[in-house]
Amino acid sequence: MSQLRSVKGMPDRFGDMSRALRAIEDAFAKTMRASGFSEIRTPILEKAEVFQRAVGESSDIVHKEMYAFKDRDKKQTYLTLRPENTASVVRALLQAGMLDAKHDEKHFYIGPMFRRERPQKGRYRQFNQCGAEYFGCESIHADIDVLFTADLFLREIGVKNFKLVINSLGNPESRARYNTMLKNAAQIFADEWCADCQTRLEQNPLRIFDCKVPGCRALLPKLPVLTDALDEHSKERFTQVCLGLKTCGVDFEIDAHLVRGLDYYTDTVFEFVVDEGLGAQNTVLAGGRYDGLSQAMGGPSLPSIGFAAGLERLVYVSSLGLASGQEGPALYLVAADPMGREQCMKLHSQLRRKGLNVQRDLRERSVKAQMKDANRCAAKFTIVIGEREARAQIGRCRNMASGENLDINLDLEAIIEAVT
Ligand code: ATP
Ligand code: MG
């Protein structure tokens, strides 16, 4: 056996898993197109500065998890496998001159992301995300539309028992106010914070809410909540978003401790979490408003809101997931002799051109082995064709589930009618 192995945390996907991933990707594209989003595909490799400027040097994804290396050019450009796609999308649209506050840009993406974190169920080093970004609209209706669409998508792929939790981070001023409040309050527990949190408290105090260390998590309820620091405008905006969600039938809970990893989130932030099936990796979709990002990347000041969902996590909790199984072919053509094989080959090509899922034996096996193969691939019908059937242009069509047989003409219309 070959000793070659894939990279740790970067699993190969086939069978039920790849089928389930594809089903969810297709459902996502369909929902997003019907909601007015168009697809964007950006390169998997970007200059590292795209994420350093967008996500922030102090974030875990840039600081610890990014796969980065120097290119072989003279400048030794620092490149990275994208750890997320929002920054790439903003980079791409700015580069194309498509972003200004005068009109809306709504885009969705699907593809692999790379983060060097500890692999476990629902957490990989190469994983797939589907996501959406809505640029240009400052109104609460953009928040409501994006949240409604995310909720609709999860319903459409049959995710049960999920919960939407939301919060508002307010504007940059109220965030700065809160950071000071947080720093002061956190100092009371000085040594109890983990080493990472000590740094976070220096550099970006909000990130302590992302910490997974139990000791730190236990301290969080003792800290002031963001809501205390929000100004009247942000509070009112958040109230209006919540009312709008109610009007649209989107259930949610407010969690005053919810913050998101990015530096540039403003106002609405949210996560869709599931109760069971994923352990600690229970956030399936997350996002928020990031009005500061475009400017931080050298573009115009631009209202923006978006989300990203982990496709592998969705596979485990969606009814389109692993159990959905493969559909067998509608028909398996069984060749009984050389003349029958000729006839099978011809019918097979004609039926495939008509769009029928039909298979035939390519290994020139006996009739018995072919029947076994038809069973194995869960074919719904079989037709055995030999010299006699080829001459008479009549074949016996067998329903594999009921065992019923029916003689039919070997013309395309009659076959399609019998097996569909
Ligand atoms: P988590 O708190 O689970 O680490 P995150 O805040 O790092 O998530 P985001 O950067 O917001 O995640 O990415 C959006 C979604 O992508 C997550 O909610 C999750 O479903 C998925 N995701 C993130 N990291 C991974 C990973 N390493 N493997 C699989 N899915 C992931
Ligand atoms: Mg993470």
CSV table of C-alpha atoms and ligand atoms in Angstrom, one decimal:
chain,number,residue,atom,x,y,z
A,1,MET,CA,0.0,0.0,0.0
A,2,SER,CA,1.2,3.5,-0.7
A,3,GLN,CA,2.7,5.5,2.1
A,4,LEU,CA,1.5,8.8,0.8
A,5,ARG,CA,-0.9,10.6,3.1
A,6,SER,CA,-2.9,13.7,2.9
A,7,VAL,CA,-2.0,16.7,5.2
A,8,LYS,CA,-3.4,16.4,8.7
A,9,GLY,CA,-6.8,18.1,9.0
A,10,MET,CA,-7.2,18.2,5.3
A,11,PRO,CA,-9.5,15.2,4.6
A,12,ASP,CA,-10.3,13.8,1.2
A,13,ARG,CA,-14.1,13.8,0.6
A,14,PHE,CA,-15.9,11.1,-1.4
A,15,GLY,CA,-19.1,9.0,-1.3
A,16,ASP,CA,-21.8,10.2,1.0
A,17,MET,CA,-19.8,13.2,2.2
A,18,SER,CA,-19.0,14.7,-1.2
A,19,ARG,CA,-22.6,14.0,-2.3
A,20,ALA,CA,-23.9,15.8,0.8
A,21,LEU,CA,-21.5,18.8,0.4
A,22,ARG,CA,-22.6,19.2,-3.3
A,23,ALA,CA,-26.3,19.0,-2.3
A,24,ILE,CA,-25.8,21.8,0.2
A,25,GLU,CA,-23.7,23.9,-2.2
A,26,ASP,CA,-26.5,23.6,-4.8
A,27,ALA,CA,-29.2,24.5,-2.3
A,28,PHE,CA,-27.2,27.5,-1.2
A,29,ALA,CA,-26.6,28.8,-4.7
A,30,LYS,CA,-30.3,28.4,-5.4
A,31,THR,CA,-31.4,30.3,-2.3
A,32,MET,CA,-28.9,33.1,-2.8
A,33,ARG,CA,-29.8,33.6,-6.5
A,34,ALA,CA,-33.5,33.7,-5.6
A,35,SER,CA,-32.6,36.4,-3.0
A,36,GLY,CA,-30.8,38.6,-5.5
A,37,PHE,CA,-27.2,37.6,-4.8
A,38,SER,CA,-24.8,36.7,-7.7
A,39,GLU,CA,-21.8,34.3,-7.4
A,40,ILE,CA,-18.2,35.6,-6.9
A,41,ARG,CA,-15.2,33.4,-7.2
A,42,THR,CA,-11.9,34.8,-6.0
A,43,PRO,CA,-8.5,33.0,-5.9
A,44,ILE,CA,-7.6,30.7,-3.1
A,45,LEU,CA,-4.2,32.3,-2.9
A,46,GLU,CA,-4.0,36.0,-1.9
A,47,LYS,CA,-1.3,38.3,-0.7
A,48,ALA,CA,-1.1,38.0,3.1
A,49,GLU,CA,-1.6,41.8,3.5
A,50,VAL,CA,-5.2,41.3,2.4
A,51,PHE,CA,-6.0,39.5,5.6
A,52,GLN,CA,-3.5,41.4,7.8
A,53,ARG,CA,-5.3,44.6,6.9
A,54,ALA,CA,-8.9,43.2,6.9
A,55,VAL,CA,-9.1,40.6,9.7
A,56,GLY,CA,-6.4,42.3,11.9
A,57,GLU,CA,-3.0,41.1,13.0
A,58,SER,CA,-4.2,40.4,16.5
A,59,SER,CA,-6.9,37.9,15.4
A,60,ASP,CA,-6.3,34.2,15.8
A,61,ILE,CA,-6.8,33.5,12.2
A,62,VAL,CA,-4.1,35.9,11.0
A,63,HIS,CA,-1.8,35.6,14.0
A,64,LYS,CA,-1.8,31.8,14.5
A,65,GLU,CA,-3.8,30.0,11.9
A,66,MET,CA,-2.8,31.4,8.5
A,67,TYR,CA,-0.8,29.2,6.0
A,68,ALA,CA,1.6,31.8,4.7
A,69,PHE,CA,4.8,31.6,2.7
A,70,LYS,CA,7.1,33.7,0.5
A,71,ASP,CA,6.7,33.6,-3.3
A,72,ARG,CA,9.7,32.9,-5.5
A,73,ASP,CA,9.6,36.3,-7.1
A,74,LYS,CA,12.3,39.0,-6.5
A,75,LYS,CA,10.1,40.8,-4.0
A,76,GLN,CA,9.4,37.5,-2.2
A,77,THR,CA,5.8,38.5,-1.9
A,78,TYR,CA,4.2,37.1,1.2
A,79,LEU,CA,1.3,34.9,0.1
A,80,THR,CA,-1.4,33.0,2.0
A,81,LEU,CA,-4.0,30.4,1.5
A,82,ARG,CA,-7.2,32.3,2.3
A,83,PRO,CA,-8.4,31.7,5.8
A,84,GLU,CA,-11.8,33.3,5.1
A,85,ASN,CA,-13.4,35.0,2.1
A,86,THR,CA,-14.9,38.4,3.2
A,87,ALA,CA,-11.5,40.2,2.8
A,88,SER,CA,-11.0,38.6,-0.6
A,89,VAL,CA,-14.4,39.6,-1.8
A,90,VAL,CA,-13.8,43.2,-0.7
A,91,ARG,CA,-10.4,43.2,-2.3
A,92,ALA,CA,-11.8,41.9,-5.5
A,93,LEU,CA,-14.7,44.4,-5.7
A,94,LEU,CA,-12.5,47.3,-4.8
A,95,GLN,CA,-10.0,46.2,-7.5
A,96,ALA,CA,-12.8,46.0,-10.0
A,97,GLY,CA,-14.1,49.5,-9.0
A,98,MET,CA,-17.5,48.1,-8.1
A,99,LEU,CA,-17.9,49.4,-4.6
A,100,ASP,CA,-19.5,52.7,-3.9
A,101,ALA,CA,-22.4,53.7,-1.6
A,102,LYS,CA,-24.7,54.6,-4.5
A,103,HIS,CA,-25.8,51.1,-5.4
A,104,ASP,CA,-26.1,47.7,-3.9
A,105,GLU,CA,-23.7,44.8,-4.6
A,106,LYS,CA,-24.9,41.4,-3.4
A,107,HIS,CA,-22.5,38.5,-3.8
A,108,PHE,CA,-22.3,34.9,-2.6
A,109,TYR,CA,-19.4,32.5,-2.7
A,110,ILE,CA,-18.7,28.8,-2.0
A,111,GLY,CA,-15.2,27.3,-1.6
A,112,PRO,CA,-12.4,26.0,0.6
A,113,MET,CA,-10.7,28.0,3.4
A,114,PHE,CA,-7.5,27.1,5.3
A,115,ARG,CA,-6.7,27.5,8.9
A,116,ARG,CA,-4.0,25.8,10.9
A,117,GLU,CA,-6.1,24.9,14.0
A,118,ARG,CA,-6.5,21.6,16.0
A,119,PRO,CA,-8.5,19.2,13.8
A,120,GLN,CA,-11.6,17.6,15.4
A,121,LYS,CA,-15.2,16.9,14.4
A,122,GLY,CA,-16.5,20.0,12.6
A,123,ARG,CA,-13.0,21.7,12.7
A,124,TYR,CA,-10.6,21.0,9.9
A,125,ARG,CA,-7.5,22.7,8.4
A,126,GLN,CA,-9.1,22.8,4.9
A,127,PHE,CA,-12.8,23.2,5.2
A,128,ASN,CA,-15.5,24.7,2.9
A,129,GLN,CA,-17.5,27.8,3.5
A,130,CYS,CA,-20.5,29.3,1.8
A,131,GLY,CA,-21.1,32.9,2.5
A,132,ALA,CA,-22.8,36.1,1.3
A,133,GLU,CA,-21.8,39.8,1.4
A,134,TYR,CA,-24.2,42.7,0.9
A,135,PHE,CA,-22.5,46.1,0.2
A,136,GLY,CA,-23.8,49.6,0.0
A,137,CYS,CA,-26.9,49.6,2.2
A,138,GLU,CA,-26.9,51.2,5.6
A,139,SER,CA,-30.5,50.6,6.4
A,140,ILE,CA,-31.7,48.1,9.0
A,141,HIS,CA,-33.5,46.4,6.0
A,142,ALA,CA,-30.1,45.1,4.8
A,143,ASP,CA,-29.6,43.5,8.2
A,144,ILE,CA,-33.0,42.0,8.2
A,145,ASP,CA,-32.7,40.8,4.6
A,146,VAL,CA,-29.4,39.0,5.2
A,147,LEU,CA,-30.6,37.4,8.4
A,148,PHE,CA,-33.9,36.4,6.8
A,149,THR,CA,-32.0,34.8,3.9
A,150,ALA,CA,-29.6,32.9,6.2
A,151,ASP,CA,-32.5,31.6,8.2
A,152,LEU,CA,-34.4,30.6,5.0
A,153,PHE,CA,-31.3,28.7,3.8
A,154,LEU,CA,-30.9,26.7,7.0
A,155,ARG,CA,-34.6,25.8,6.8
A,156,GLU,CA,-34.4,24.8,3.2
A,157,ILE,CA,-31.6,22.4,3.8
A,158,GLY,CA,-33.6,20.9,6.7
A,159,VAL,CA,-31.5,22.0,9.7
A,160,LYS,CA,-33.6,21.3,12.8
A,161,ASN,CA,-33.4,23.0,16.2
A,162,PHE,CA,-31.1,25.8,15.3
A,163,LYS,CA,-31.1,29.1,17.2
A,164,LEU,CA,-30.2,32.6,16.0
A,165,VAL,CA,-28.4,34.7,18.6
A,166,ILE,CA,-27.7,38.3,17.9
A,167,ASN,CA,-26.1,41.3,19.5
A,168,SER,CA,-25.1,44.8,18.5
A,169,LEU,CA,-21.5,46.0,18.8
A,170,GLY,CA,-22.6,49.6,18.2
A,171,ASN,CA,-20.5,52.2,16.4
A,172,PRO,CA,-16.7,52.5,16.8
A,173,GLU,CA,-17.1,55.1,19.5
A,174,SER,CA,-19.3,53.0,21.7
A,175,ARG,CA,-17.0,50.1,21.1
A,176,ALA,CA,-14.0,52.2,22.2
A,177,ARG,CA,-16.0,53.2,25.3
A,178,TYR,CA,-16.8,49.5,26.0
A,179,ASN,CA,-13.1,48.5,25.5
A,180,THR,CA,-12.1,50.8,28.3
A,181,MET,CA,-14.9,49.6,30.6
A,182,LEU,CA,-13.9,46.0,29.8
A,183,LYS,CA,-10.2,46.5,30.5
A,184,ASN,CA,-10.9,48.2,33.8
A,185,ALA,CA,-13.3,45.4,34.9
A,186,ALA,CA,-11.0,42.6,33.7
A,187,GLN,CA,-8.1,44.0,35.7
A,188,ILE,CA,-9.9,42.9,38.9
A,189,PHE,CA,-9.3,39.3,37.9
A,190,ALA,CA,-5.8,40.1,36.8
A,191,ASP,CA,-3.9,36.7,36.9
A,192,GLU,CA,-7.0,34.6,36.3
A,193,TRP,CA,-6.9,35.2,32.6
A,194,CYS,CA,-5.0,32.9,30.3
A,195,ALA,CA,-1.8,34.2,28.6
A,196,ASP,CA,-3.7,34.8,25.4
A,197,CYS,CA,-6.3,36.8,27.1
A,198,GLN,CA,-3.7,38.9,28.9
A,199,THR,CA,-2.5,39.9,25.4
A,200,ARG,CA,-6.0,40.3,24.1
A,201,LEU,CA,-6.8,42.7,27.0
A,202,GLU,CA,-3.8,44.8,25.9
A,203,GLN,CA,-4.5,44.7,22.2
A,204,ASN,CA,-8.1,44.1,21.6
A,205,PRO,CA,-10.1,43.4,24.7
A,206,LEU,CA,-13.3,42.3,22.9
A,207,ARG,CA,-11.6,39.1,21.8
A,208,ILE,CA,-11.6,37.7,25.3
A,209,PHE,CA,-15.2,36.7,24.5
A,210,ASP,CA,-13.8,34.4,21.8
A,211,CYS,CA,-11.6,32.5,24.3
A,212,LYS,CA,-12.3,28.8,24.6
A,213,VAL,CA,-10.4,28.3,27.9
A,214,PRO,CA,-12.9,27.3,30.6
A,215,GLY,CA,-11.3,29.5,33.3
A,216,CYS,CA,-11.7,32.6,31.1
A,217,ARG,CA,-15.2,31.6,30.1
A,218,ALA,CA,-16.2,31.4,33.7
A,219,LEU,CA,-15.1,35.0,34.2
A,220,LEU,CA,-17.1,36.4,31.3
A,221,PRO,CA,-20.5,36.8,33.1
A,222,LYS,CA,-18.8,39.0,35.7
A,223,LEU,CA,-17.9,41.6,33.1
A,224,PRO,CA,-20.0,44.6,31.9
A,225,VAL,CA,-22.1,43.9,28.8
A,226,LEU,CA,-21.7,45.8,25.6
A,227,THR,CA,-25.3,47.0,25.7
A,228,ASP,CA,-24.3,49.3,28.6
A,229,ALA,CA,-21.9,51.2,26.3
A,230,LEU,CA,-24.2,51.6,23.3
A,231,ASP,CA,-25.3,55.1,22.3
A,232,GLU,CA,-29.0,55.9,21.7
A,233,HIS,CA,-28.7,55.6,17.9
A,234,SER,CA,-27.2,52.1,18.1
A,235,LYS,CA,-29.7,51.0,20.7
A,236,GLU,CA,-32.6,52.2,18.6
A,237,ARG,CA,-31.1,50.7,15.4
A,238,PHE,CA,-30.8,47.3,17.2
A,239,THR,CA,-34.4,47.5,18.4
A,240,GLN,CA,-35.6,48.2,14.9
A,241,VAL,CA,-33.6,45.2,13.5
A,242,CYS,CA,-35.2,43.0,16.2
A,243,LEU,CA,-38.7,44.2,15.3
A,244,GLY,CA,-38.1,43.6,11.6
A,245,LEU,CA,-36.9,40.0,12.3
A,246,LYS,CA,-40.2,39.4,14.2
A,247,THR,CA,-42.2,40.8,11.3
A,248,CYS,CA,-40.4,38.4,8.9
A,249,GLY,CA,-41.0,35.4,11.2
A,250,VAL,CA,-37.3,34.9,12.1
A,251,ASP,CA,-36.9,33.7,15.7
A,252,PHE,CA,-33.9,34.9,17.6
A,253,GLU,CA,-32.3,35.4,21.0
A,254,ILE,CA,-30.3,38.4,22.2
A,255,ASP,CA,-26.9,37.5,23.7
A,256,ALA,CA,-25.2,40.6,25.2
A,257,HIS,CA,-21.9,38.7,25.3
A,258,LEU,CA,-21.8,37.8,21.6
A,259,VAL,CA,-18.9,39.4,19.8
A,260,ARG,CA,-17.2,38.3,16.6
A,261,GLY,CA,-13.5,37.7,15.7
A,262,LEU,CA,-13.1,40.5,13.1
A,263,ASP,CA,-11.8,43.9,14.1
A,264,TYR,CA,-14.1,45.8,11.8
A,265,TYR,CA,-17.5,44.5,12.8
A,266,THR,CA,-20.0,47.3,13.7
A,267,ASP,CA,-23.6,47.1,15.0
A,268,THR,CA,-25.4,43.8,14.2
A,269,VAL,CA,-23.4,40.6,14.8
A,270,PHE,CA,-25.0,37.1,14.8
A,271,GLU,CA,-24.5,33.4,15.0
A,272,PHE,CA,-26.7,30.4,14.2
A,273,VAL,CA,-26.0,27.6,16.6
A,274,VAL,CA,-27.4,24.1,16.8
A,275,ASP,CA,-28.2,22.1,19.9
A,276,GLU,CA,-26.7,18.7,19.1
A,277,GLY,CA,-24.5,16.8,16.7
A,278,LEU,CA,-21.5,19.0,16.7
A,279,GLY,CA,-20.3,19.3,20.3
A,280,ALA,CA,-18.3,22.5,20.9
A,281,GLN,CA,-18.3,23.2,17.1
A,282,ASN,CA,-21.9,24.2,17.2
A,283,THR,CA,-21.9,27.4,15.3
A,284,VAL,CA,-22.9,26.6,11.8
A,285,LEU,CA,-23.3,30.1,10.3
A,286,ALA,CA,-22.0,33.5,11.6
A,287,GLY,CA,-21.6,37.0,10.5
A,288,GLY,CA,-22.4,40.7,11.0
A,289,ARG,CA,-22.2,44.2,9.8
A,290,TYR,CA,-18.7,45.4,9.0
A,291,ASP,CA,-19.0,49.0,7.9
A,292,GLY,CA,-15.3,49.8,8.6
A,293,LEU,CA,-13.8,47.1,6.4
A,294,SER,CA,-13.8,48.7,3.0
A,295,GLN,CA,-12.1,51.8,4.3
A,296,ALA,CA,-9.6,49.8,6.3
A,297,MET,CA,-8.6,48.1,3.0
A,298,GLY,CA,-8.1,51.4,1.2
A,299,GLY,CA,-11.6,51.8,-0.3
A,300,PRO,CA,-14.5,54.2,0.4
A,301,SER,CA,-16.4,54.1,3.6
A,302,LEU,CA,-19.1,51.6,2.9
A,303,PRO,CA,-21.9,50.0,4.8
A,304,SER,CA,-21.6,46.2,4.4
A,305,ILE,CA,-23.1,43.1,6.1
A,306,GLY,CA,-22.5,39.4,5.5
A,307,PHE,CA,-22.1,35.9,6.8
A,308,ALA,CA,-20.3,32.6,6.3
A,309,ALA,CA,-21.3,29.1,7.1
A,310,GLY,CA,-19.2,25.9,7.5
A,311,LEU,CA,-20.4,23.4,4.9
A,312,GLU,CA,-19.0,20.3,6.7
A,313,ARG,CA,-20.8,21.3,9.9
A,314,LEU,CA,-24.0,21.7,7.9
A,315,VAL,CA,-23.6,18.2,6.5
A,316,TYR,CA,-23.9,16.8,10.0
A,317,VAL,CA,-27.1,18.7,10.9
A,318,SER,CA,-29.0,19.0,7.6
A,319,SER,CA,-31.5,16.6,6.3
A,320,LEU,CA,-29.7,16.8,3.0
A,321,GLY,CA,-26.7,15.3,4.9
A,322,LEU,CA,-25.0,12.0,5.1
A,323,ALA,CA,-28.0,9.8,5.2
A,324,SER,CA,-29.5,11.0,2.0
A,325,GLY,CA,-27.7,8.3,0.0
A,326,GLN,CA,-27.1,7.9,-3.7
A,327,GLU,CA,-29.9,7.6,-6.2
A,328,GLY,CA,-29.4,4.5,-8.3
A,329,PRO,CA,-29.9,4.6,-12.1
A,330,ALA,CA,-33.4,4.5,-13.5
A,331,LEU,CA,-32.4,1.6,-15.8
A,332,TYR,CA,-29.6,-1.0,-16.2
A,333,LEU,CA,-29.3,-2.5,-19.7
A,334,VAL,CA,-28.2,-6.2,-19.5
A,335,ALA,CA,-26.5,-7.7,-22.6
A,336,ALA,CA,-27.1,-11.4,-23.2
A,337,ASP,CA,-24.9,-11.9,-26.3
A,338,PRO,CA,-22.8,-9.9,-28.8
A,339,MET,CA,-25.8,-8.7,-30.8
A,340,GLY,CA,-27.6,-7.7,-27.5
A,341,ARG,CA,-24.5,-5.8,-26.4
A,342,GLU,CA,-24.5,-3.9,-29.7
A,343,GLN,CA,-28.2,-3.0,-29.1
A,344,CYS,CA,-27.5,-2.1,-25.4
A,345,MET,CA,-24.6,0.2,-26.5
A,346,LYS,CA,-26.8,2.0,-29.0
A,347,LEU,CA,-29.8,2.4,-26.7
A,348,HIS,CA,-27.6,3.5,-23.8
A,349,SER,CA,-26.1,6.4,-25.8
A,350,GLN,CA,-29.5,7.5,-27.1
A,351,LEU,CA,-31.1,7.3,-23.6
A,352,ARG,CA,-28.2,9.2,-22.0
A,353,ARG,CA,-28.7,11.9,-24.6
A,354,LYS,CA,-32.3,12.1,-23.6
A,355,GLY,CA,-31.2,12.8,-20.0
A,356,LEU,CA,-32.1,9.4,-18.5
A,357,ASN,CA,-29.8,8.0,-15.7
A,358,VAL,CA,-29.1,4.6,-17.4
A,359,GLN,CA,-26.1,2.3,-17.1
A,360,ARG,CA,-24.8,-0.7,-19.0
A,361,ASP,CA,-22.2,-3.3,-18.3
A,362,LEU,CA,-18.8,-2.2,-19.6
A,363,ARG,CA,-16.8,-5.3,-18.4
A,364,GLU,CA,-18.5,-7.8,-20.8
A,365,ARG,CA,-19.7,-9.9,-17.9
A,366,SER,CA,-22.2,-12.8,-17.9
A,367,VAL,CA,-26.0,-12.0,-17.5
A,368,LYS,CA,-25.9,-13.3,-13.9
A,369,ALA,CA,-23.0,-11.0,-13.0
A,370,GLN,CA,-24.7,-8.1,-14.7
A,371,MET,CA,-27.9,-8.7,-12.7
A,372,LYS,CA,-25.8,-8.7,-9.6
A,373,ASP,CA,-24.2,-5.4,-10.6
A,374,ALA,CA,-27.6,-3.9,-11.3
A,375,ASN,CA,-28.7,-4.8,-7.8
A,376,ARG,CA,-25.5,-3.5,-6.3
A,377,CYS,CA,-25.9,0.0,-7.9
A,378,ALA,CA,-29.6,0.0,-6.9
A,379,ALA,CA,-31.0,0.2,-10.5
A,380,LYS,CA,-34.8,0.6,-10.5
A,381,PHE,CA,-35.4,-1.3,-13.7
A,382,THR,CA,-33.4,-3.7,-15.9
A,383,ILE,CA,-33.9,-4.9,-19.5
A,384,VAL,CA,-32.1,-8.0,-20.7
A,385,ILE,CA,-31.3,-7.8,-24.4
A,386,GLY,CA,-30.0,-10.7,-26.6
A,387,GLU,CA,-30.2,-11.6,-30.3
A,388,ARG,CA,-33.9,-12.6,-29.9
A,389,GLU,CA,-34.9,-9.2,-28.3
A,390,ALA,CA,-32.7,-7.2,-30.7
A,391,ARG,CA,-34.4,-8.8,-33.7
A,392,ALA,CA,-38.0,-8.5,-32.4
A,393,GLN,CA,-37.3,-5.1,-30.9
A,394,ILE,CA,-39.2,-6.2,-27.8
A,395,GLY,CA,-37.5,-6.6,-24.4
A,396,ARG,CA,-38.6,-7.6,-20.9
A,397,CYS,CA,-38.5,-4.7,-18.5
A,398,ARG,CA,-38.1,-5.8,-14.9
A,399,ASN,CA,-39.0,-3.7,-11.9
A,400,MET,CA,-36.2,-4.6,-9.5
A,401,ALA,CA,-38.2,-3.7,-6.3
A,402,SER,CA,-41.4,-5.6,-7.1
A,403,GLY,CA,-40.0,-8.3,-9.4
A,404,GLU,CA,-42.7,-7.5,-11.9
A,405,ASN,CA,-42.0,-8.0,-15.6
A,406,LEU,CA,-43.4,-6.1,-18.6
A,407,ASP,CA,-42.7,-6.7,-22.3
A,408,ILE,CA,-42.0,-3.4,-24.0
A,409,ASN,CA,-41.0,-2.1,-27.4
A,410,LEU,CA,-37.3,-1.2,-27.5
A,411,ASP,CA,-37.9,2.3,-28.7
A,412,LEU,CA,-36.8,5.4,-26.7
A,413,GLU,CA,-40.3,6.7,-25.9
A,414,ALA,CA,-41.6,3.3,-24.7
A,415,ILE,CA,-38.5,2.7,-22.5
A,416,ILE,CA,-38.6,6.1,-20.9
A,417,GLU,CA,-42.3,5.8,-20.2
A,418,ALA,CA,-41.8,2.4,-18.6
A,419,VAL,CA,-38.9,3.4,-16.3
A,420,THR,CA,-39.8,6.9,-15.2
B,1,ATP,P1,-15.4,28.9,15.6
B,1,ATP,O1,-15.8,29.8,16.7
B,1,ATP,O2,-16.2,27.7,15.5
B,1,ATP,O3,-13.9,28.7,15.5
B,1,ATP,P2,-15.1,31.1,13.8
B,1,ATP,O4,-15.7,32.3,14.5
B,1,ATP,O5,-13.7,30.9,13.7
B,1,ATP,O6,-15.8,29.7,14.3
B,1,ATP,P3,-15.9,32.1,11.2
B,1,ATP,O7,-14.5,32.7,10.9
B,1,ATP,O8,-16.9,33.1,11.6
B,1,ATP,O9,-15.7,31.0,12.4
B,1,ATP,O10,-16.4,31.2,10.1
B,1,ATP,C1,-17.8,31.0,9.8
B,1,ATP,C2,-18.1,29.5,9.9
B,1,ATP,O11,-17.2,28.7,9.3
B,1,ATP,C3,-18.2,29.0,11.3
B,1,ATP,O12,-19.3,29.3,12.0
B,1,ATP,C4,-18.0,27.5,11.1
B,1,ATP,O13,-19.3,26.9,10.8
B,1,ATP,C5,-17.1,27.4,9.9
B,1,ATP,N1,-15.7,27.1,10.4
B,1,ATP,C6,-14.8,28.0,10.9
B,1,ATP,N2,-13.7,27.4,11.1
B,1,ATP,C7,-13.8,26.1,10.7
B,1,ATP,C8,-13.0,25.0,10.7
B,1,ATP,N3,-11.7,25.0,11.1
B,1,ATP,N4,-13.5,23.8,10.2
B,1,ATP,C9,-14.7,23.7,9.8
B,1,ATP,N5,-15.6,24.7,9.8
B,1,ATP,C10,-15.2,25.9,10.2
B,2,MG,MG,-12.3,29.8,14.8
